[in-house]
PDB file of C-alpha atoms and ligand atoms in Angstrom:
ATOM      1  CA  UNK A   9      95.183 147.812  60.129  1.00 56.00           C
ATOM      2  CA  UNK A  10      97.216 144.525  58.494  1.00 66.00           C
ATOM      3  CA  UNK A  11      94.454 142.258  56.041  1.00 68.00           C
ATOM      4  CA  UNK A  12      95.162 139.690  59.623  1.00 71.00           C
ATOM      5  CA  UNK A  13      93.591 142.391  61.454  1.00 83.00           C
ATOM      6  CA  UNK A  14      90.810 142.203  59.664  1.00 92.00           C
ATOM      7  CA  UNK A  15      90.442 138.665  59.247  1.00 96.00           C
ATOM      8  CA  UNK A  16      90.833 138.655  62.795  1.00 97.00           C
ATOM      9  CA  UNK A  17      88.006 141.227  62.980  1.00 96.00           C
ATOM     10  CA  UNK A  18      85.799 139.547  60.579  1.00 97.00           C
ATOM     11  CA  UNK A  19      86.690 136.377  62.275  1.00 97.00           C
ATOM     12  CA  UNK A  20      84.959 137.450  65.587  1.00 97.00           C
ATOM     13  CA  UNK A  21      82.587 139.558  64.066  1.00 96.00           C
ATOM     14  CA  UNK A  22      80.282 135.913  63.769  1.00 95.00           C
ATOM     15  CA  UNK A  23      80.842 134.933  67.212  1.00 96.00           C
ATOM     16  CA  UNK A  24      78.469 136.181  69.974  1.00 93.00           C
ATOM     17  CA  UNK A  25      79.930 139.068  72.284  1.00 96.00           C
ATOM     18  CA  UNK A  26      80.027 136.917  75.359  1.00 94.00           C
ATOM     19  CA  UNK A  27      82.497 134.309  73.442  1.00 95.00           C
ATOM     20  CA  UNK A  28      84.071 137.228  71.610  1.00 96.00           C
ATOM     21  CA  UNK A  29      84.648 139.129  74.903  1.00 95.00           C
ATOM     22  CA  UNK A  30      86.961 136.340  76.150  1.00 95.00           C
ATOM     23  CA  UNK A  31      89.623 136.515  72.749  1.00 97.00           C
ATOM     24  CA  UNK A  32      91.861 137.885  71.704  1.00 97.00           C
ATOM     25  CA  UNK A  33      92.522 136.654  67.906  1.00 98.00           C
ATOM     26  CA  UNK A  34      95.894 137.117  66.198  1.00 98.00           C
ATOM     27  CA  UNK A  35      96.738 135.819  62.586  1.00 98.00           C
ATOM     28  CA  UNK A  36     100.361 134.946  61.449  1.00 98.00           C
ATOM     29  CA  UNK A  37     101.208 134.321  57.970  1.00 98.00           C
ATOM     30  CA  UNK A  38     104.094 132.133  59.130  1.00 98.00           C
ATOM     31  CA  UNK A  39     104.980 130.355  62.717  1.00 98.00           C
ATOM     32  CA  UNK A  40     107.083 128.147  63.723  1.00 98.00           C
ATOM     33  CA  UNK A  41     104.094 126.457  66.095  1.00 98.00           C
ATOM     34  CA  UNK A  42     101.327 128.028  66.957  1.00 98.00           C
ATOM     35  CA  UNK A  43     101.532 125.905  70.166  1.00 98.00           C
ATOM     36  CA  UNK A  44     105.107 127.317  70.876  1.00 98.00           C
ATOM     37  CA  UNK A  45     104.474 130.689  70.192  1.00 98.00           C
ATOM     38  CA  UNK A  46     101.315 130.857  72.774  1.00 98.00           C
ATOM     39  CA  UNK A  47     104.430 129.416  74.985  1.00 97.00           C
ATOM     40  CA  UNK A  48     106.345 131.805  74.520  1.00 97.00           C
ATOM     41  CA  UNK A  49     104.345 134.938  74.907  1.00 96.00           C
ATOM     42  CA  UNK A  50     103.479 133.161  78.199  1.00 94.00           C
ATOM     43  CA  UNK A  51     107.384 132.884  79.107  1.00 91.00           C
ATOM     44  CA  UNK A  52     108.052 136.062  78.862  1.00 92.00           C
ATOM     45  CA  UNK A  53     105.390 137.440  80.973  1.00 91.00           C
ATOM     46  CA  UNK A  54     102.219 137.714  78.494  1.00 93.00           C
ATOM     47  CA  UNK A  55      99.011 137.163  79.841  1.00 94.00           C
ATOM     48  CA  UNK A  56      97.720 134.248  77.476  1.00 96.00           C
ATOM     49  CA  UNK A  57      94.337 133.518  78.708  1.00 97.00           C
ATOM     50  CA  UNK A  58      92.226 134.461  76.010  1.00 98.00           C
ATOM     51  CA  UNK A  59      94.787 134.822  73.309  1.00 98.00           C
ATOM     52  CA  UNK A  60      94.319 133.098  69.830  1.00 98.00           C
ATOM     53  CA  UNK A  61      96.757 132.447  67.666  1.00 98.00           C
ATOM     54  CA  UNK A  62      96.172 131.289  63.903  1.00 98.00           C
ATOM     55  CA  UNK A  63      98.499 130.414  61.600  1.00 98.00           C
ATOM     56  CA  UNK A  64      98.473 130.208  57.707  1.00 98.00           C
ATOM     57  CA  UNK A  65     101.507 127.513  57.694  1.00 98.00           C
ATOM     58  CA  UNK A  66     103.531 126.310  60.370  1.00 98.00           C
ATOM     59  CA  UNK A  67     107.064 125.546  59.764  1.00 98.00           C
ATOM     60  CA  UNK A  68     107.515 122.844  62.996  1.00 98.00           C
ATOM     61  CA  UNK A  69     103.743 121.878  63.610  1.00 98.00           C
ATOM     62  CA  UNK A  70     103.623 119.333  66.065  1.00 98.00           C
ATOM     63  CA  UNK A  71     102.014 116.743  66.957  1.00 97.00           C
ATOM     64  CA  UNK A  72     101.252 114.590  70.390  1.00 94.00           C
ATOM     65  CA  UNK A  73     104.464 112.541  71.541  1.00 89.00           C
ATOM     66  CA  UNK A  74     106.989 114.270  69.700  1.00 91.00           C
ATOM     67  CA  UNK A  75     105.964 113.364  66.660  1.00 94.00           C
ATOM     68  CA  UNK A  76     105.789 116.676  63.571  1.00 97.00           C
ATOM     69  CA  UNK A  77     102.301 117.898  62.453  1.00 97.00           C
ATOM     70  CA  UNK A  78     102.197 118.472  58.724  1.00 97.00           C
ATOM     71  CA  UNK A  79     101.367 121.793  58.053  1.00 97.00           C
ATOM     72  CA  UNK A  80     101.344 123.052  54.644  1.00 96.00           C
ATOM     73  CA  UNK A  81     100.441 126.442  53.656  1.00 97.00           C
ATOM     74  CA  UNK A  82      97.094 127.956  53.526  1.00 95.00           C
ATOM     75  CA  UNK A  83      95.040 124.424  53.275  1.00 95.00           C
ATOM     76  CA  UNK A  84      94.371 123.609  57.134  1.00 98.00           C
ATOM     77  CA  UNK A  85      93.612 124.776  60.313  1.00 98.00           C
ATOM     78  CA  UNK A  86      96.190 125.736  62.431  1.00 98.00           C
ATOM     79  CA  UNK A  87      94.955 127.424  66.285  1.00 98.00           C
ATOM     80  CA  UNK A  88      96.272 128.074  69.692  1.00 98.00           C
ATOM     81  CA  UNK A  89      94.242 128.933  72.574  1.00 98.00           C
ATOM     82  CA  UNK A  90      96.006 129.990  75.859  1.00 98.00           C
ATOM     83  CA  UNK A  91      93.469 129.559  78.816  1.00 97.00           C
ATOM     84  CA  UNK A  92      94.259 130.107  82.538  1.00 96.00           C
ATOM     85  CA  UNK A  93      92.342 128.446  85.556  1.00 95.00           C
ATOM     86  CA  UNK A  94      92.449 130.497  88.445  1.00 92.00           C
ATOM     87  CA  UNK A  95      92.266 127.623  91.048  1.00 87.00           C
ATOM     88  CA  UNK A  96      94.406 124.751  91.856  1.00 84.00           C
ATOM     89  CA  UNK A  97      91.282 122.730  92.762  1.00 84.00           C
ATOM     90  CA  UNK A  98      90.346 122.422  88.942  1.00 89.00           C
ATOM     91  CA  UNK A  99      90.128 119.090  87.850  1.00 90.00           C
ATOM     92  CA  UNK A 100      91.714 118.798  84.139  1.00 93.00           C
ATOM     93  CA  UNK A 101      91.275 115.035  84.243  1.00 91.00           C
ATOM     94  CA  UNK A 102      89.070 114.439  80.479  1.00 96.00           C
ATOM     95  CA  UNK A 103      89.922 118.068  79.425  1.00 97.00           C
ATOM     96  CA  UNK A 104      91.614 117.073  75.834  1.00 96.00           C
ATOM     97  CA  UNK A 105      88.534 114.417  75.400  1.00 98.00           C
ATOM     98  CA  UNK A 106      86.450 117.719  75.720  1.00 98.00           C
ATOM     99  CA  UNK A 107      88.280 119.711  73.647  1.00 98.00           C
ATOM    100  CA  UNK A 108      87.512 117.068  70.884  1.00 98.00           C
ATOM    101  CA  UNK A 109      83.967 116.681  71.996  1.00 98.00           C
ATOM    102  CA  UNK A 110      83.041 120.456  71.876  1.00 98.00           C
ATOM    103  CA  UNK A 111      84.938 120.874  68.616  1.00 98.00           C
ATOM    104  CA  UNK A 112      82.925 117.522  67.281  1.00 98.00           C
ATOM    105  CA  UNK A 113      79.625 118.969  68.332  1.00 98.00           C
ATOM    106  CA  UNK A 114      80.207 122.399  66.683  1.00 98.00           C
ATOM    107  CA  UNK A 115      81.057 120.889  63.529  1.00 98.00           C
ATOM    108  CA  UNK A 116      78.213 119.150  63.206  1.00 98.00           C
ATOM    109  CA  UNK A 117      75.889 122.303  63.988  1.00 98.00           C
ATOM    110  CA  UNK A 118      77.287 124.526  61.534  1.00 97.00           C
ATOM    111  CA  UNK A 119      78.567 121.882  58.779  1.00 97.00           C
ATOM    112  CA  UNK A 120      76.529 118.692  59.031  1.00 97.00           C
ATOM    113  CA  UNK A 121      80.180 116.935  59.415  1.00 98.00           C
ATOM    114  CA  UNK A 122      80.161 113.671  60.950  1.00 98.00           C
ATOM    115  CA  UNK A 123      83.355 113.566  63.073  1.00 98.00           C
ATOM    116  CA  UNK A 124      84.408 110.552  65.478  1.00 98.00           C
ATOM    117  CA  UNK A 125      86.242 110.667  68.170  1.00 98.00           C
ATOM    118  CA  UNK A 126      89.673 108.224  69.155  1.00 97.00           C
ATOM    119  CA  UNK A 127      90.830 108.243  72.184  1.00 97.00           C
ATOM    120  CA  UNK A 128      92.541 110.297  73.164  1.00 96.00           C
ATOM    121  CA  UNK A 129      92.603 113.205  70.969  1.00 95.00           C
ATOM    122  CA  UNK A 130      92.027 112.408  67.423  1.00 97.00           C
ATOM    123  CA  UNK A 131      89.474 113.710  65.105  1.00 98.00           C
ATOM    124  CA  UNK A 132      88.052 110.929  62.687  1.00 98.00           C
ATOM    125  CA  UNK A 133      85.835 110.938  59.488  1.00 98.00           C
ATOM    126  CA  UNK A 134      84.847 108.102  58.038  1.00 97.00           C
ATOM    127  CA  UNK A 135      87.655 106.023  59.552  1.00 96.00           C
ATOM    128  CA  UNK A 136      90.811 108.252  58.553  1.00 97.00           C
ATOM    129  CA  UNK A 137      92.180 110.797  60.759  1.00 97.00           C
ATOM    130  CA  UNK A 138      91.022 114.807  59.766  1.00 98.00           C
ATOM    131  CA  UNK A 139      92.234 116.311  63.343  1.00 98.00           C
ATOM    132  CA  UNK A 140      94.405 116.384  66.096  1.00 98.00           C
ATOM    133  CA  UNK A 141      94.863 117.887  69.524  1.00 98.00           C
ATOM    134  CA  UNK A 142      97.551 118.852  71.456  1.00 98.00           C
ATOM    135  CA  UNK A 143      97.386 120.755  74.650  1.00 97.00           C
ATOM    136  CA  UNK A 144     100.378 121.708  76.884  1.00 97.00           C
ATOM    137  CA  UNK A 145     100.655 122.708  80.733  1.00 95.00           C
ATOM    138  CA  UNK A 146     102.529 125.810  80.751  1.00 92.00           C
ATOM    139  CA  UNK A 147     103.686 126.348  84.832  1.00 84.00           C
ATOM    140  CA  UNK A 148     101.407 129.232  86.663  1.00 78.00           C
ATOM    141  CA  UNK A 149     103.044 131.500  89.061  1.00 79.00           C
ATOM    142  CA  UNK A 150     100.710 131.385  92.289  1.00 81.00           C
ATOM    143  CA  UNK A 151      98.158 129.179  91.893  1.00 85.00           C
ATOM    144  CA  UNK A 152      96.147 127.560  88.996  1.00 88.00           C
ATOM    145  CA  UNK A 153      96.501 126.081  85.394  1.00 91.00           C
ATOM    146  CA  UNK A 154      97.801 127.815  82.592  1.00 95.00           C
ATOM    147  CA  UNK A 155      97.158 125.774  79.389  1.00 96.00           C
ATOM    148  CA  UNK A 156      97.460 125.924  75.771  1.00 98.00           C
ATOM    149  CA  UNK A 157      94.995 124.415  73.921  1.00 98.00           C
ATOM    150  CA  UNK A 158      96.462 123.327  70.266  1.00 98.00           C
ATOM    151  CA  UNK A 159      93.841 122.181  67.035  1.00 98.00           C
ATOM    152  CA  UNK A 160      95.020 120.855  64.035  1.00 98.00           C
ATOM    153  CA  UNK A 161      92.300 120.358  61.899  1.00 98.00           C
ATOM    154  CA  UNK A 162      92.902 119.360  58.223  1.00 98.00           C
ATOM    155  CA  UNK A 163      90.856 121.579  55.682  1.00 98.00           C
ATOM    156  CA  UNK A 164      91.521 121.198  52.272  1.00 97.00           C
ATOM    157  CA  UNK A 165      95.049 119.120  52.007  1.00 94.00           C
ATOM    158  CA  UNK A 166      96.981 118.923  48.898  1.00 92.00           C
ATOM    159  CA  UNK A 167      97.719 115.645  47.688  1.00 90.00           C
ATOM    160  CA  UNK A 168     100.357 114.375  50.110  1.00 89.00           C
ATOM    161  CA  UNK A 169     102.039 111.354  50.885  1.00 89.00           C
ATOM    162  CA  UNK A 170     103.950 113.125  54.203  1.00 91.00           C
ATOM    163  CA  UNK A 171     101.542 111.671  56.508  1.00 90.00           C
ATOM    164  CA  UNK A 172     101.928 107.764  57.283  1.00 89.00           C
ATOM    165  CA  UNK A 173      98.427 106.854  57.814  1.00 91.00           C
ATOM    166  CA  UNK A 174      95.080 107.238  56.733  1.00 94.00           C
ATOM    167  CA  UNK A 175      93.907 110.679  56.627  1.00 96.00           C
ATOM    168  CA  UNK A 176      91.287 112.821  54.970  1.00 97.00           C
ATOM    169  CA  UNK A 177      89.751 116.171  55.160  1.00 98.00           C
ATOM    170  CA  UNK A 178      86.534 118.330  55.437  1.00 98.00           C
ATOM    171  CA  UNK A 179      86.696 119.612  52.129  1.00 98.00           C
ATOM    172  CA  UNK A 180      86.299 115.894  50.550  1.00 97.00           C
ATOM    173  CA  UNK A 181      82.894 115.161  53.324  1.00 98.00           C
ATOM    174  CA  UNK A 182      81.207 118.763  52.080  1.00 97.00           C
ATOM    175  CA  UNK A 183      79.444 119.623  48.726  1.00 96.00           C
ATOM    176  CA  UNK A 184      80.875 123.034  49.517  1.00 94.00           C
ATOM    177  CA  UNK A 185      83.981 123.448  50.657  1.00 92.00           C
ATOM    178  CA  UNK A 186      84.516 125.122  54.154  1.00 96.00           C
ATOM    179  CA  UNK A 187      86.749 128.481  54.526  1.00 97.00           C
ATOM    180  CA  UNK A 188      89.493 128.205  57.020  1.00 98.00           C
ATOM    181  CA  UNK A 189      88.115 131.310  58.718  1.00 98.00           C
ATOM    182  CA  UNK A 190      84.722 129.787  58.997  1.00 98.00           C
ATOM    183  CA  UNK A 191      86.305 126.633  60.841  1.00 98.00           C
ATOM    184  CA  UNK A 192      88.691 128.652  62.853  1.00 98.00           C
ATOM    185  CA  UNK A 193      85.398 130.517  64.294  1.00 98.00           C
ATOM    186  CA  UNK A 194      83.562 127.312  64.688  1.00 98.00           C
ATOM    187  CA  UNK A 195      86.749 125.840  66.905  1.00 98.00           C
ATOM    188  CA  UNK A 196      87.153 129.290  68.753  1.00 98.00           C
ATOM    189  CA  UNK A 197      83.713 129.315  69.719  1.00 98.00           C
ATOM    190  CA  UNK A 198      83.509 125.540  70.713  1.00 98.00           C
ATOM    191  CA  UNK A 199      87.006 126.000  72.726  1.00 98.00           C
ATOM    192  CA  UNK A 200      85.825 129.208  74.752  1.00 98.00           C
ATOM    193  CA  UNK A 201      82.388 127.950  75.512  1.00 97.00           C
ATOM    194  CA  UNK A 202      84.066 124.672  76.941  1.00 98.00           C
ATOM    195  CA  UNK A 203      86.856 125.943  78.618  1.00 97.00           C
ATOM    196  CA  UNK A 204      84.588 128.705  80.007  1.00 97.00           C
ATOM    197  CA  UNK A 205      82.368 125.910  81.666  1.00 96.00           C
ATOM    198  CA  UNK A 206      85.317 123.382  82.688  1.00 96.00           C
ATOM    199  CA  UNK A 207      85.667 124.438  86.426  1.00 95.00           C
ATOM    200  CA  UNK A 208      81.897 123.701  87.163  1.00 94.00           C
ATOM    201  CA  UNK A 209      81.444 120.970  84.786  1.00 95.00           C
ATOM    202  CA  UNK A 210      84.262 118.948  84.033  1.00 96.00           C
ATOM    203  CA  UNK A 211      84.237 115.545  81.982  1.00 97.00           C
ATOM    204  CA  UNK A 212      81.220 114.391  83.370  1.00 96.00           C
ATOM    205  CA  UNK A 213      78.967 116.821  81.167  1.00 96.00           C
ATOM    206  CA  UNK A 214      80.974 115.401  78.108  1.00 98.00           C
ATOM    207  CA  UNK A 215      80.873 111.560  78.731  1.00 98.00           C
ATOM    208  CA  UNK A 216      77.748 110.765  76.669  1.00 98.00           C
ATOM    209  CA  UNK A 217      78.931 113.044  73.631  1.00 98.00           C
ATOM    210  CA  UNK A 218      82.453 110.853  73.929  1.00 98.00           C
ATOM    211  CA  UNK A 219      80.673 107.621  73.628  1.00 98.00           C
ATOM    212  CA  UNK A 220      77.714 108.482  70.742  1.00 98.00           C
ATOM    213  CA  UNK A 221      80.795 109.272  69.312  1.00 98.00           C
ATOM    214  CA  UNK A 222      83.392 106.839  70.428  1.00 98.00           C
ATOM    215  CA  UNK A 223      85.608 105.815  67.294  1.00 97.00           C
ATOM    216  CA  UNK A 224      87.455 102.540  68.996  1.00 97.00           C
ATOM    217  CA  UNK A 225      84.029 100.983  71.286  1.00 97.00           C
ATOM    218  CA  UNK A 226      83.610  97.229  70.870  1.00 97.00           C
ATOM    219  CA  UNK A 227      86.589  97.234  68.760  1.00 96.00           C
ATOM    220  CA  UNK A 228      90.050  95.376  69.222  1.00 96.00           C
ATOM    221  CA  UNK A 229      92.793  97.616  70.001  1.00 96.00           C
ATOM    222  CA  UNK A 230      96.271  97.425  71.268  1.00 96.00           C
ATOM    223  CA  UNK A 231      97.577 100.601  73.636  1.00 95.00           C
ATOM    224  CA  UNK A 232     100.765 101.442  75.052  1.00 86.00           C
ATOM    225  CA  UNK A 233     100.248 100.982  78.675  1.00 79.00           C
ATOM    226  CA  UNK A 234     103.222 101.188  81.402  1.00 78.00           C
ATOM    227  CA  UNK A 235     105.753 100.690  78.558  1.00 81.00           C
ATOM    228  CA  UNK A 236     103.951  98.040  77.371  1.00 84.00           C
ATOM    229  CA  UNK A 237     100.932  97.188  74.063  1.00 89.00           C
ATOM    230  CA  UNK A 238      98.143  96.009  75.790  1.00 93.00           C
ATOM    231  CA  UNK A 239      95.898  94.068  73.789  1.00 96.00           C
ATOM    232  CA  UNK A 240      91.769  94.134  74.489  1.00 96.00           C
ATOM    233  CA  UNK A 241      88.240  95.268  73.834  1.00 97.00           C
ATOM    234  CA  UNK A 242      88.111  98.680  74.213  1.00 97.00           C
ATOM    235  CA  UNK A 243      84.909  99.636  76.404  1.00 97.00           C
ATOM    236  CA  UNK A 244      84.764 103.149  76.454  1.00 97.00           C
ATOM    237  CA  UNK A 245      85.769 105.894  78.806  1.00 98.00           C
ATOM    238  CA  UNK A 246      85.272 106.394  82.644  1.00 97.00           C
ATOM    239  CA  UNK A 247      84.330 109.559  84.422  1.00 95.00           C
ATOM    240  CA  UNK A 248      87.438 110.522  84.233  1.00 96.00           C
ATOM    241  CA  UNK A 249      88.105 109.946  80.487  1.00 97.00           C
ATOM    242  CA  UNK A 250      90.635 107.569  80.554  1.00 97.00           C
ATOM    243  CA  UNK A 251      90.250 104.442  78.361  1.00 97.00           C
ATOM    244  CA  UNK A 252      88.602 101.105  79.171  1.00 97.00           C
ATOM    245  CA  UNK A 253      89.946  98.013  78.214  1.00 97.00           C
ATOM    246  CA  UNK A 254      88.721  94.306  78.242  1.00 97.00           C
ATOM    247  CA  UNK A 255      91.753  91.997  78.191  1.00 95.00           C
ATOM    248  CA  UNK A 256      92.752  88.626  78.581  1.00 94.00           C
ATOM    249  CA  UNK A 257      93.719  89.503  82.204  1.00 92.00           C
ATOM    250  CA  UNK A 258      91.438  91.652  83.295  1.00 95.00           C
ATOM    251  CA  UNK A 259      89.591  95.306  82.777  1.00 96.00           C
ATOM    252  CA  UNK A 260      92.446  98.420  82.642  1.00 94.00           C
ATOM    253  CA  UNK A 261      91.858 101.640  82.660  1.00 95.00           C
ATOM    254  CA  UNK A 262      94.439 103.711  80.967  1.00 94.00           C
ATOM    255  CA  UNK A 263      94.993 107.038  81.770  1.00 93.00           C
ATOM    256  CA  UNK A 264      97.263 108.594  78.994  1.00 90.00           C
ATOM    257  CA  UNK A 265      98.683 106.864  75.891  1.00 88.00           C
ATOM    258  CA  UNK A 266      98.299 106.194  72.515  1.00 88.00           C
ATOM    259  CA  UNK A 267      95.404 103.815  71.414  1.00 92.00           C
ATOM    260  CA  UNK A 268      95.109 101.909  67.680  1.00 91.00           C
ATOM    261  CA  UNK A 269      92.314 100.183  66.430  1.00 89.00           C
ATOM    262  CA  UNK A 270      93.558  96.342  65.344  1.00 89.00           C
ATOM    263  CA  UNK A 271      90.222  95.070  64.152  1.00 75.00           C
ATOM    264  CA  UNK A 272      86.718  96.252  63.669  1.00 72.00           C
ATOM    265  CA  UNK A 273      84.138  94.505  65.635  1.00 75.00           C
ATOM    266  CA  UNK A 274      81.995  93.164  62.749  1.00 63.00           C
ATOM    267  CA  UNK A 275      85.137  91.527  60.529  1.00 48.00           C
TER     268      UNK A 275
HETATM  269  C1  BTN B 311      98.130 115.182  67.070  1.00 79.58           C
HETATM  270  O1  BTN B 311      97.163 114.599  66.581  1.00 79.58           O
HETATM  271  O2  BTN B 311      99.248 114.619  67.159  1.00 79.58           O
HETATM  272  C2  BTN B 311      97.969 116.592  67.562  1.00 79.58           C
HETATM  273  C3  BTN B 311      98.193 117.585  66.447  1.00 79.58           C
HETATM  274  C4  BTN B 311      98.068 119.020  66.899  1.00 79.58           C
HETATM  275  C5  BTN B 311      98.470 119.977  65.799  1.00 79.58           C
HETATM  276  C6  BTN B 311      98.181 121.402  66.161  1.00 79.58           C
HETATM  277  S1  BTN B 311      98.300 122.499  64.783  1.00 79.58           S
HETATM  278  C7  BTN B 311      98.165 123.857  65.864  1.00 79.58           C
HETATM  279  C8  BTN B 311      98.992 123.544  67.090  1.00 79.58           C
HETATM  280  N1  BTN B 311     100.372 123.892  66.870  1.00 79.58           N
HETATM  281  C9  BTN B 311     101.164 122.835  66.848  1.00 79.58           C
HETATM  282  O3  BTN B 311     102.404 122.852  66.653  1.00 79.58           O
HETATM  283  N2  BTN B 311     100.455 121.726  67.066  1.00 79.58           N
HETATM  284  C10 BTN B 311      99.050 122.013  67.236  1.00 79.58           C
END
């Protein structure tokens, strides 16, 4: 057995065997992206529902539209989950909200970590960004979603000045700070126990954990919108998680995009 296989071991040794009986948890000193690797597998036949993939470093992280995740070695979090719904019929409208809601709530349960949520898949503490999610659609033969579920979740970062905005992580919002492994058991178990509910729940059963903790609400913020920055209030999310926004012309809703904050509400 390689010391990943038993990190991996130890790793689902704290998880409860219903959780644990889902995974499948792999460790790779070294990947290009975790996100492409689940891919892969999945490419070339692999059945990836259930399969975890951690990473110590990535060499090509990425990040949502296009844009490279920073990934240095052995400071951060980096995870792929590969999931599978077995019906057509499942709705995945709000599914990356819940990913960040799930992974908020567990946080807070095991850490005490006070994590905010920007639409539509950013992880916030104390107003600088500490996560990120990225999930891609990999095409099902017969019918169904295949998906894979991507966390990048900012540990203990060396001093940096790679990342062009304001960022912070765990380490500097606990006394003690958190293992990797602890964290990457914390995200596997809030992942599975979501994903396992999705089909009968959907975004509904998330809503109210998006908006107690809604980073942008009652703020001014400016989204990209049909090509376009639209400029508003932003009001929340619908039942179907996409964004609310009061403008000058009216209330949109936006369904995918990229949302920042302009001004807080108070200044
Ligand atoms: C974002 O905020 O832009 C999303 C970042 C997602 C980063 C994670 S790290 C693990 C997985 N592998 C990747 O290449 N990306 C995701």
């Amino acid at each position: 057995m390689s010391s990943c296989d038993g990190r991996a071991a130890v790793i689902l040794d704290g998880l409860d065997a219903a959780v644990r009986a889902e995974l499948r948890l792999e460790i790779a000193a070294e990947v290009d992206s975790t996100n492409e690797v689940v891919k892969r597998r999945c490419t070339s036949g692999a059945d990836i529902h259930g399969l975890a993939l951690l990473a110590d470093r990535q060499s090509a992280g990425r990040g949502r539209l296009g844009k490279p995740w920073f990934s240095p070695p052995d400071s951060n979090l980096y995870l792929s989950l590969g999931w599978r719904f077995d019906s057509d019929n499942c709705d995945l409208a709000g599914l990356s909200l819940a990913v960040g809601c799930a992974i908020a709530e567990q946080l807070q349960d095991s850490m005490g970590v006070d994590i905010r949520l920007k639409w539509p898949n950013d992880l916030y503490i104390a107003g600088m960004k500490v996560g990120g999610i990225l999930i891609d659609i990999v095409p099902a033969s017969g019918e169904g979603w295949q998906l894979v579920v991507g966390v990048g979740l900012n540990v203990a970062m060396p001093r940096t000045d790679a990342i062009d905005q304001p960022w912070t992580d765990l380490a500097a919002h606990l006394k003690v700070p958190p293992s990797r492994d602890d964290v990457a058991g914390d995200v596997l178990l809030a992942l599975t126990s979501m994903l396992s509910d999705w089909p009968a729940a959907g975004f509904l059963s998330w809503r109210e954990v998006w908006q107690r903790r809604d980073f942008l609400v009652g703020n001014e913020v400016a989204v990209q919108h049909n090509g376009a920055a639209l400029v508003g209030v932003a009001m929340g999310v619908d039942s179907t998680g996409a964004l609310t926004v009061d403008t000058d012309s009216g209330v949109v809703s936006v369904h995918a995009g990229e949302a920042s904050m302009l001004r807080l509400a108070s200044s």
